[in-house]
Amino acid sequence: MTVLVLDNPELIANAAIAAGFTTANFEAGTRRPHRMKFHYGFNKHSLNSDDIAFLQQHAAYLKEHPSVSVRIHGHSDNFGSEDYNRFLSRLRANAVARMLMQEGVAESRILVSHWGSARPLATPEDRAANRRVELEYRTLDVAQAL
């Protein structure tokens, strides 16, 4: 699979215009939530109340935008065996997926990946930063516009 990363604001704007996006489409209530990373305590996979509130915002956004799907990336630190870290990262990603589905997001729009400690956000020694789940929004609209 080839992934195109757009880090050019002008190219992104042109793709959005080609896809029919206008500022009229951008209503205050439909903005994508800004928080895309959720961190966990050592050996934890449950969501706290702040995380749940932000995930409810993500669920509302996804319900308002049916052409958007989300990939949930589960991660762990490098403490312990890699098998256990992959298991823990899967538990974290699945907890987020369950929460989104409970809020009404269709399972078919949710993709789950679990990486264990293979993709650290920070140095491997910065374990707290690496225990996380990241959300990645995916849409076909921009890809089709290019």
XYZ file of N, CA, C and O in Angstrom:
584
model
N 0.841 -1.167 0.000
C 0.000 0.000 0.000
C 0.887 1.231 0.000
O 1.852 1.310 0.737
N 0.567 2.198 -0.831
C 1.302 3.442 -0.886
C 0.545 4.490 -0.111
O -0.666 4.631 -0.251
N 1.252 5.218 0.727
C 0.646 6.275 1.520
C 1.221 7.597 1.048
O 2.435 7.756 0.960
N 0.369 8.529 0.728
C 0.777 9.852 0.298
C 0.646 10.795 1.482
O -0.434 10.940 2.049
N 1.741 11.427 1.846
C 1.730 12.382 2.945
C 1.801 13.773 2.337
O 2.752 14.098 1.630
N 0.791 14.557 2.593
C 0.748 15.917 2.062
C 1.188 16.895 3.135
O 0.548 17.041 4.150
N 2.313 17.528 2.891
C 2.825 18.527 3.819
C 2.979 19.859 3.091
O 3.844 20.653 3.398
N 2.127 20.062 2.079
C 2.174 21.267 1.274
C 0.800 21.926 1.359
O -0.153 21.457 0.741
N 0.671 23.011 2.110
C -0.646 23.635 2.296
C -1.330 24.025 0.988
O -2.541 23.875 0.854
N -0.569 24.491 0.005
C -1.172 24.897 -1.264
C -1.749 23.686 -2.001
O -2.851 23.744 -2.544
N -1.024 22.586 -2.006
C -1.504 21.370 -2.647
C -2.751 20.842 -1.950
O -3.714 20.418 -2.589
N -2.763 20.887 -0.636
C -3.924 20.448 0.125
C -5.127 21.338 -0.185
O -6.235 20.850 -0.396
N -4.915 22.641 -0.231
C -6.010 23.570 -0.532
C -6.563 23.322 -1.932
O -7.786 23.303 -2.126
N -5.680 23.118 -2.908
C -6.141 22.846 -4.278
C -6.922 21.537 -4.356
O -7.922 21.443 -5.062
N -6.478 20.528 -3.624
C -7.193 19.255 -3.606
C -8.571 19.419 -2.970
O -9.553 18.848 -3.437
N -8.643 20.212 -1.912
C -9.929 20.446 -1.248
C -10.884 21.190 -2.169
O -12.074 20.856 -2.241
N -10.391 22.184 -2.884
C -11.232 22.936 -3.826
C -11.714 22.015 -4.938
O -12.889 22.040 -5.315
N -10.814 21.173 -5.461
C -11.193 20.235 -6.520
C -12.246 19.242 -6.040
O -13.068 18.772 -6.819
N -12.234 18.940 -4.747
C -13.207 18.005 -4.184
C -14.535 18.688 -3.859
O -15.457 18.049 -3.373
N -14.614 20.004 -4.095
C -15.859 20.719 -3.852
C -15.977 21.327 -2.474
O -17.048 21.770 -2.078
N -14.900 21.373 -1.743
C -14.920 21.947 -0.397
C -14.942 23.462 -0.497
O -14.202 24.067 -1.260
N -15.823 24.080 0.257
C -15.847 25.539 0.365
C -15.920 25.896 1.832
O -16.204 25.049 2.674
N -15.700 27.165 2.141
C -15.788 27.582 3.537
C -17.209 27.440 4.055
O -17.408 27.306 5.258
N -18.186 27.404 3.172
C -19.572 27.208 3.612
C -19.772 25.805 4.182
O -20.639 25.583 5.006
N -18.936 24.845 3.721
C -19.025 23.481 4.249
C -18.487 23.389 5.669
O -18.694 22.404 6.345
N -17.754 24.386 6.108
C -17.027 24.315 7.368
C -17.807 25.026 8.457
O -17.552 26.157 8.800
N -18.783 24.319 9.011
C -19.609 24.891 10.060
C -18.931 24.698 11.400
O -18.174 23.766 11.597
N -19.230 25.553 12.358
C -18.574 25.505 13.670
C -18.757 24.165 14.361
O -17.859 23.676 15.014
N -19.901 23.541 14.205
C -20.175 22.298 14.898
C -19.531 21.073 14.272
O -19.607 19.994 14.820
N -18.911 21.207 13.098
C -18.385 20.040 12.408
C -16.863 19.993 12.396
O -16.289 19.226 11.652
N -16.221 20.781 13.181
C -14.758 20.767 13.218
C -14.243 19.482 13.830
O -14.784 18.974 14.804
N -13.168 18.999 13.249
C -12.533 17.794 13.769
C -11.874 18.119 15.102
O -11.187 19.129 15.227
N -12.071 17.286 16.097
C -11.420 17.533 17.397
C -9.906 17.582 17.232
O -9.335 16.850 16.427
N -9.276 18.447 18.005
C -7.840 18.660 17.843
C -6.992 17.582 18.503
O -5.874 17.334 18.079
N -7.494 16.950 19.517
C -6.683 15.963 20.244
C -6.725 14.623 19.521
O -7.775 14.017 19.378
N -5.542 14.151 19.076
C -5.460 12.916 18.303
C -4.677 11.823 19.022
O -4.616 10.702 18.549
N -4.059 12.137 20.148
C -3.271 11.164 20.911
C -3.845 11.038 22.319
O -4.202 12.031 22.937
N -3.890 9.814 22.805
C -4.388 9.528 24.142
C -3.343 8.674 24.841
O -2.979 7.606 24.348
N -2.846 9.145 25.971
C -1.770 8.458 26.685
C -2.318 7.627 27.841
O -3.382 7.910 28.381
N -1.550 6.606 28.217
C -1.963 5.640 29.230
C -0.912 5.519 30.319
O 0.271 5.753 30.082
N -1.351 5.092 31.472
C -0.433 4.771 32.551
C 0.226 3.425 32.297
O -0.153 2.684 31.387
N 1.207 3.112 33.101
C 1.936 1.855 32.959
C 0.985 0.667 33.074
O 0.197 0.572 34.023
N 1.012 -0.202 32.072
C 0.240 -1.441 32.058
C -1.275 -1.197 32.079
O -2.030 -2.039 32.534
N -1.724 -0.053 31.607
C -3.153 0.295 31.604
C -3.682 0.317 30.176
O -2.949 0.604 29.231
N -4.976 0.037 30.049
C -5.625 0.115 28.742
C -7.035 0.696 28.824
O -7.733 0.772 27.819
N -7.456 1.130 30.002
C -8.799 1.704 30.133
C -8.734 3.215 29.906
O -7.714 3.848 30.125
N -9.859 3.750 29.472
C -9.961 5.179 29.177
C -10.399 5.945 30.417
O -11.262 5.482 31.147
N -9.832 7.135 30.619
C -10.298 7.967 31.735
C -11.404 8.895 31.238
O -11.707 8.949 30.045
N -12.012 9.645 32.124
C -13.174 10.476 31.757
C -12.816 11.573 30.756
O -13.623 11.902 29.888
N -11.606 12.133 30.841
C -11.190 13.145 29.858
C -11.074 12.527 28.468
O -11.497 13.123 27.472
N -10.478 11.334 28.407
C -10.352 10.645 27.126
C -11.720 10.354 26.535
O -11.943 10.538 25.336
N -12.637 9.898 27.367
C -13.984 9.569 26.888
C -14.669 10.809 26.321
O -15.292 10.748 25.262
N -14.513 11.941 26.968
C -15.122 13.178 26.471
C -14.573 13.554 25.103
O -15.332 13.934 24.195
N -13.265 13.448 24.922
C -12.678 13.759 23.614
C -13.093 12.742 22.561
O -13.367 13.097 21.413
N -13.164 11.476 22.937
C -13.588 10.462 21.976
C -15.050 10.639 21.575
O -15.428 10.341 20.442
N -15.872 11.140 22.472
C -17.261 11.448 22.109
C -17.297 12.555 21.061
O -18.126 12.523 20.148
N -16.389 13.522 21.154
C -16.291 14.570 20.130
C -15.864 13.970 18.786
O -16.393 14.334 17.735
N -14.910 13.041 18.835
C -14.489 12.368 17.603
C -15.646 11.573 17.006
O -15.849 11.594 15.788
N -16.404 10.888 17.832
C -17.547 10.114 17.343
C -18.580 11.039 16.692
O -19.112 10.715 15.619
N -18.848 12.173 17.306
C -19.811 13.127 16.727
C -19.307 13.620 15.371
O -20.086 13.719 14.410
N -18.027 13.912 15.282
C -17.447 14.363 14.009
C -17.597 13.267 12.949
O -18.001 13.541 11.816
N -17.273 12.040 13.305
C -17.364 10.945 12.345
C -18.808 10.710 11.904
O -19.057 10.409 10.729
N -19.761 10.845 12.811
C -21.166 10.659 12.431
C -21.629 11.762 11.484
O -22.451 11.519 10.616
N -21.086 12.963 11.625
C -21.457 14.081 10.746
C -20.748 14.018 9.396
O -21.145 14.718 8.467
N -19.689 13.227 9.303
C -18.895 13.136 8.071
C -18.795 11.670 7.638
O -17.801 11.002 7.912
N -19.809 11.165 6.933
C -19.845 9.740 6.591
C -18.751 9.290 5.620
O -18.489 8.094 5.510
N -18.094 10.212 4.919
C -17.024 9.808 4.003
C -15.678 9.660 4.712
O -14.689 9.284 4.089
N -15.644 9.930 6.007
C -14.401 9.869 6.774
C -14.380 8.585 7.598
O -15.367 8.215 8.214
N -13.240 7.915 7.568
C -13.038 6.764 8.449
C -11.866 7.089 9.367
O -11.187 8.103 9.192
N -11.632 6.231 10.326
C -10.556 6.486 11.280
C -9.738 5.212 11.470
O -10.274 4.108 11.494
N -8.431 5.384 11.515
C -7.530 4.287 11.870
C -7.022 4.566 13.273
O -6.562 5.665 13.559
N -7.125 3.577 14.122
C -6.685 3.694 15.513
C -5.379 2.925 15.653
O -5.336 1.718 15.373
N -4.327 3.625 16.040
C -3.007 3.019 16.207
C -2.732 2.845 17.698
O -2.614 3.832 18.422
N -2.617 1.603 18.149
C -2.278 1.322 19.541
C -0.782 1.124 19.696
O -0.139 0.479 18.861
N -0.208 1.709 20.758
C 1.237 1.629 21.010
C 1.482 1.307 22.478
O 0.635 1.527 23.333
N 2.687 0.824 22.744
C 3.105 0.581 24.125
C 4.546 1.046 24.283
O 5.202 1.399 23.305
N 5.026 1.016 25.507
C 6.441 1.317 25.723
C 7.241 0.034 25.494
O 6.702 -0.985 25.077
N 8.535 0.079 25.742
C 9.383 -1.084 25.477
C 9.665 -1.912 26.728
O 10.564 -2.742 26.727
N 8.901 -1.704 27.775
C 9.104 -2.466 29.013
C 8.377 -3.797 28.886
O 7.192 -3.838 28.592
N 9.058 -4.898 29.113
C 8.441 -6.213 29.016
C 8.669 -6.835 27.649
O 9.359 -6.293 26.792
N 8.058 -8.003 27.434
C 8.249 -8.724 26.169
C 7.470 -8.051 25.046
O 6.424 -7.423 25.273
N 7.951 -8.211 23.834
C 7.274 -7.599 22.688
C 5.905 -8.238 22.460
O 4.968 -7.557 22.048
N 5.757 -9.512 22.734
C 4.443 -10.157 22.603
C 3.420 -9.505 23.536
O 2.290 -9.213 23.133
N 3.818 -9.278 24.769
C 2.901 -8.635 25.709
C 2.625 -7.194 25.288
O 1.492 -6.723 25.381
N 3.640 -6.494 24.805
C 3.449 -5.099 24.380
C 2.479 -5.010 23.201
O 1.649 -4.103 23.147
N 2.576 -5.951 22.261
C 1.605 -5.965 21.154
C 0.200 -6.249 21.673
O -0.777 -5.646 21.235
N 0.091 -7.172 22.622
C -1.205 -7.487 23.228
C -1.780 -6.250 23.920
O -2.951 -5.910 23.736
N -0.962 -5.556 24.703
C -1.420 -4.363 25.421
C -1.809 -3.251 24.446
O -2.830 -2.584 24.633
N -1.038 -3.068 23.388
C -1.382 -2.037 22.406
C -2.680 -2.390 21.692
O -3.475 -1.502 21.361
N -2.947 -3.680 21.480
C -4.222 -4.098 20.885
C -5.379 -3.814 21.836
O -6.443 -3.349 21.412
N -5.192 -4.072 23.132
C -6.236 -3.751 24.104
C -6.549 -2.260 24.100
O -7.718 -1.856 24.179
N -5.521 -1.437 24.032
C -5.725 0.020 24.018
C -6.489 0.460 22.774
O -7.457 1.227 22.868
N -6.072 -0.008 21.614
C -6.753 0.375 20.370
C -8.189 -0.138 20.353
O -9.112 0.571 19.933
N -8.402 -1.368 20.832
C -9.762 -1.924 20.850
C -10.668 -1.178 21.820
O -11.872 -1.043 21.568
N -10.136 -0.683 22.917
C -10.947 0.093 23.864
C -11.460 1.367 23.198
O -12.621 1.750 23.366
N -10.611 2.010 22.414
C -11.024 3.221 21.699
C -12.048 2.867 20.627
O -13.066 3.552 20.471
N -11.808 1.799 19.889
C -12.756 1.380 18.847
C -14.122 1.066 19.447
O -15.161 1.483 18.913
N -14.142 0.339 20.565
C -15.417 0.019 21.241
C -16.152 1.283 21.647
O -17.370 1.392 21.479
N -15.420 2.230 22.174
C -16.031 3.488 22.612
C -16.674 4.213 21.423
O -17.801 4.698 21.514
N -15.955 4.290 20.295
C -16.510 4.954 19.107
C -17.755 4.220 18.601
O -18.743 4.844 18.229
N -17.728 2.898 18.622
C -18.894 2.132 18.174
C -20.073 2.311 19.122
O -21.223 2.409 18.676
N -19.806 2.393 20.423
C -20.886 2.645 21.382
C -21.521 4.009 21.153
O -22.694 4.206 21.440
N -20.751 4.930 20.605
C -21.270 6.269 20.314
C -21.932 6.350 18.935
O -22.346 7.421 18.520
N -21.997 5.233 18.210
C -22.745 5.200 16.960
C -21.919 5.211 15.686
O -22.476 5.305 14.596
N -20.604 5.100 15.771
C -19.773 5.039 14.567
C -19.783 3.595 14.072
O -19.571 2.662 14.847
N -20.040 3.418 12.782
C -20.113 2.076 12.211
C -18.754 1.388 12.270
O -17.719 2.002 12.006
N -18.769 0.114 12.600
C -17.531 -0.663 12.695
C -16.758 -0.661 11.376
O -15.527 -0.675 11.366
N -17.464 -0.595 10.263
C -16.816 -0.621 8.943
C -15.973 0.630 8.680
O -15.155 0.632 7.766
N -16.156 1.669 9.478
C -15.391 2.910 9.298
C -14.217 3.013 10.266
O -13.548 4.037 10.320
N -13.978 1.943 11.016
C -12.913 1.940 12.016
C -11.896 0.858 11.661
O -12.259 -0.309 11.511
N -10.652 1.256 11.513
C -9.550 0.330 11.282
C -8.661 0.351 12.519
O -8.399 1.416 13.072
N -8.199 -0.803 12.944
C -7.402 -0.889 14.169
C -6.034 -1.474 13.840
O -5.939 -2.502 13.162
N -4.990 -0.817 14.301
C -3.611 -1.304 14.173
C -2.992 -1.308 15.550
O -3.243 -0.413 16.351
N -2.176 -2.306 15.822
C -1.474 -2.334 17.107
C -0.010 -2.629 16.822
O 0.332 -3.560 16.117
N 0.845 -1.794 17.371
C 2.260 -1.813 17.022
C 3.167 -2.255 18.162
O 4.373 -2.374 17.962
N 2.655 -2.469 19.330
C 3.543 -2.772 20.445
C 4.485 -1.608 20.676
O 4.080 -0.452 20.657
N 5.764 -1.900 20.829
C 6.747 -0.827 21.045
C 7.520 -0.500 19.769
O 8.520 0.204 19.807
N 7.062 -0.995 18.618
C 7.800 -0.859 17.360
C 7.846 0.562 16.814
O 8.719 0.884 16.025
N 6.921 1.423 17.190
C 6.868 2.787 16.649
C 6.814 3.806 17.785
O 5.769 4.405 18.045
N 7.948 4.024 18.433
C 7.941 4.978 19.556
C 7.726 6.414 19.079
O 8.184 6.797 18.006
N 7.005 7.180 19.860
C 6.792 8.602 19.593
C 8.013 9.393 20.040
O 8.402 10.362 19.408
N 8.590 8.968 21.127
C 9.760 9.622 21.707
C 10.872 8.571 21.799
O 10.750 7.489 21.245
N 11.911 8.885 22.521
C 12.975 7.900 22.704
C 12.409 6.699 23.467
O 11.467 6.853 24.252
N 12.952 5.526 23.240
C 12.442 4.347 23.959
C 12.483 4.510 25.480
O 11.671 3.922 26.189
N 13.395 5.319 25.969
C 13.492 5.536 27.412
C 12.361 6.408 27.942
O 12.068 6.404 29.131
N 11.721 7.181 27.079
C 10.596 8.028 27.485
C 9.316 7.194 27.399
O 8.468 7.398 26.538
N 9.206 6.260 28.302
C 8.133 5.264 28.232
C 6.737 5.868 28.312
O 5.825 5.432 27.620
N 6.557 6.884 29.134
C 5.216 7.469 29.300
C 4.694 8.038 27.986
O 3.513 7.902 27.671
N 5.551 8.666 27.195
C 5.119 9.245 25.920
C 4.771 8.166 24.901
O 3.958 8.389 23.999
N 5.366 7.007 25.030
C 5.153 5.941 24.059
C 3.931 5.076 24.354
O 3.484 4.331 23.484
N 3.362 5.172 25.539
C 2.145 4.418 25.886
C 0.946 5.235 25.433
O 0.469 6.115 26.152
N 0.445 4.950 24.232
C -0.570 5.839 23.656
C -1.415 5.130 22.605
O -1.091 4.047 22.150
N -2.480 5.825 22.234
C -3.291 5.506 21.062
C -3.343 6.778 20.235
O -3.484 7.881 20.765
N -3.193 6.626 18.930
C -3.289 7.764 18.012
C -4.434 7.519 17.043
O -4.641 6.395 16.588
N -5.157 8.584 16.723
C -6.224 8.508 15.733
C -5.730 9.141 14.446
O -5.090 10.197 14.463
N -6.043 8.503 13.341
C -5.677 9.010 12.018
C -6.938 9.022 11.167
O -7.526 7.972 10.908
N -7.363 10.197 10.751
C -8.544 10.290 9.892
C -8.158 9.967 8.460
O -7.100 10.353 7.982
N -9.067 9.252 7.789
C -8.819 8.848 6.405
C -10.064 9.190 5.591
O -11.177 8.951 6.033
N -9.837 9.729 4.407
C -10.946 10.048 3.521
C -10.516 9.814 2.077
O -9.354 9.999 1.740
N -11.449 9.405 1.262
C -11.157 9.206 -0.146
C -11.278 10.496 -0.936
O -10.769 10.594 -2.034
N -11.944 11.494 -0.407
C -12.192 12.736 -1.141
C -10.911 13.392 -1.605
O -10.794 13.790 -2.760
N -9.932 13.535 -0.736
C -8.684 14.215 -1.110
C -7.925 13.366 -2.103
O -7.387 13.860 -3.078
N -7.868 12.047 -1.909
C -7.156 11.165 -2.843
C -7.770 11.217 -4.230
O -7.063 11.214 -5.231
N -9.094 11.291 -4.310
C -9.756 11.351 -5.613
C -9.539 12.700 -6.283
O -9.505 12.782 -7.502
N -9.362 13.751 -5.514
C -9.170 15.080 -6.080
C -7.798 15.226 -6.720
O -7.605 16.050 -7.601
N -6.830 14.445 -6.270
C -5.481 14.531 -6.825
C -5.465 13.813 -8.113
O -4.921 13.835 -9.019
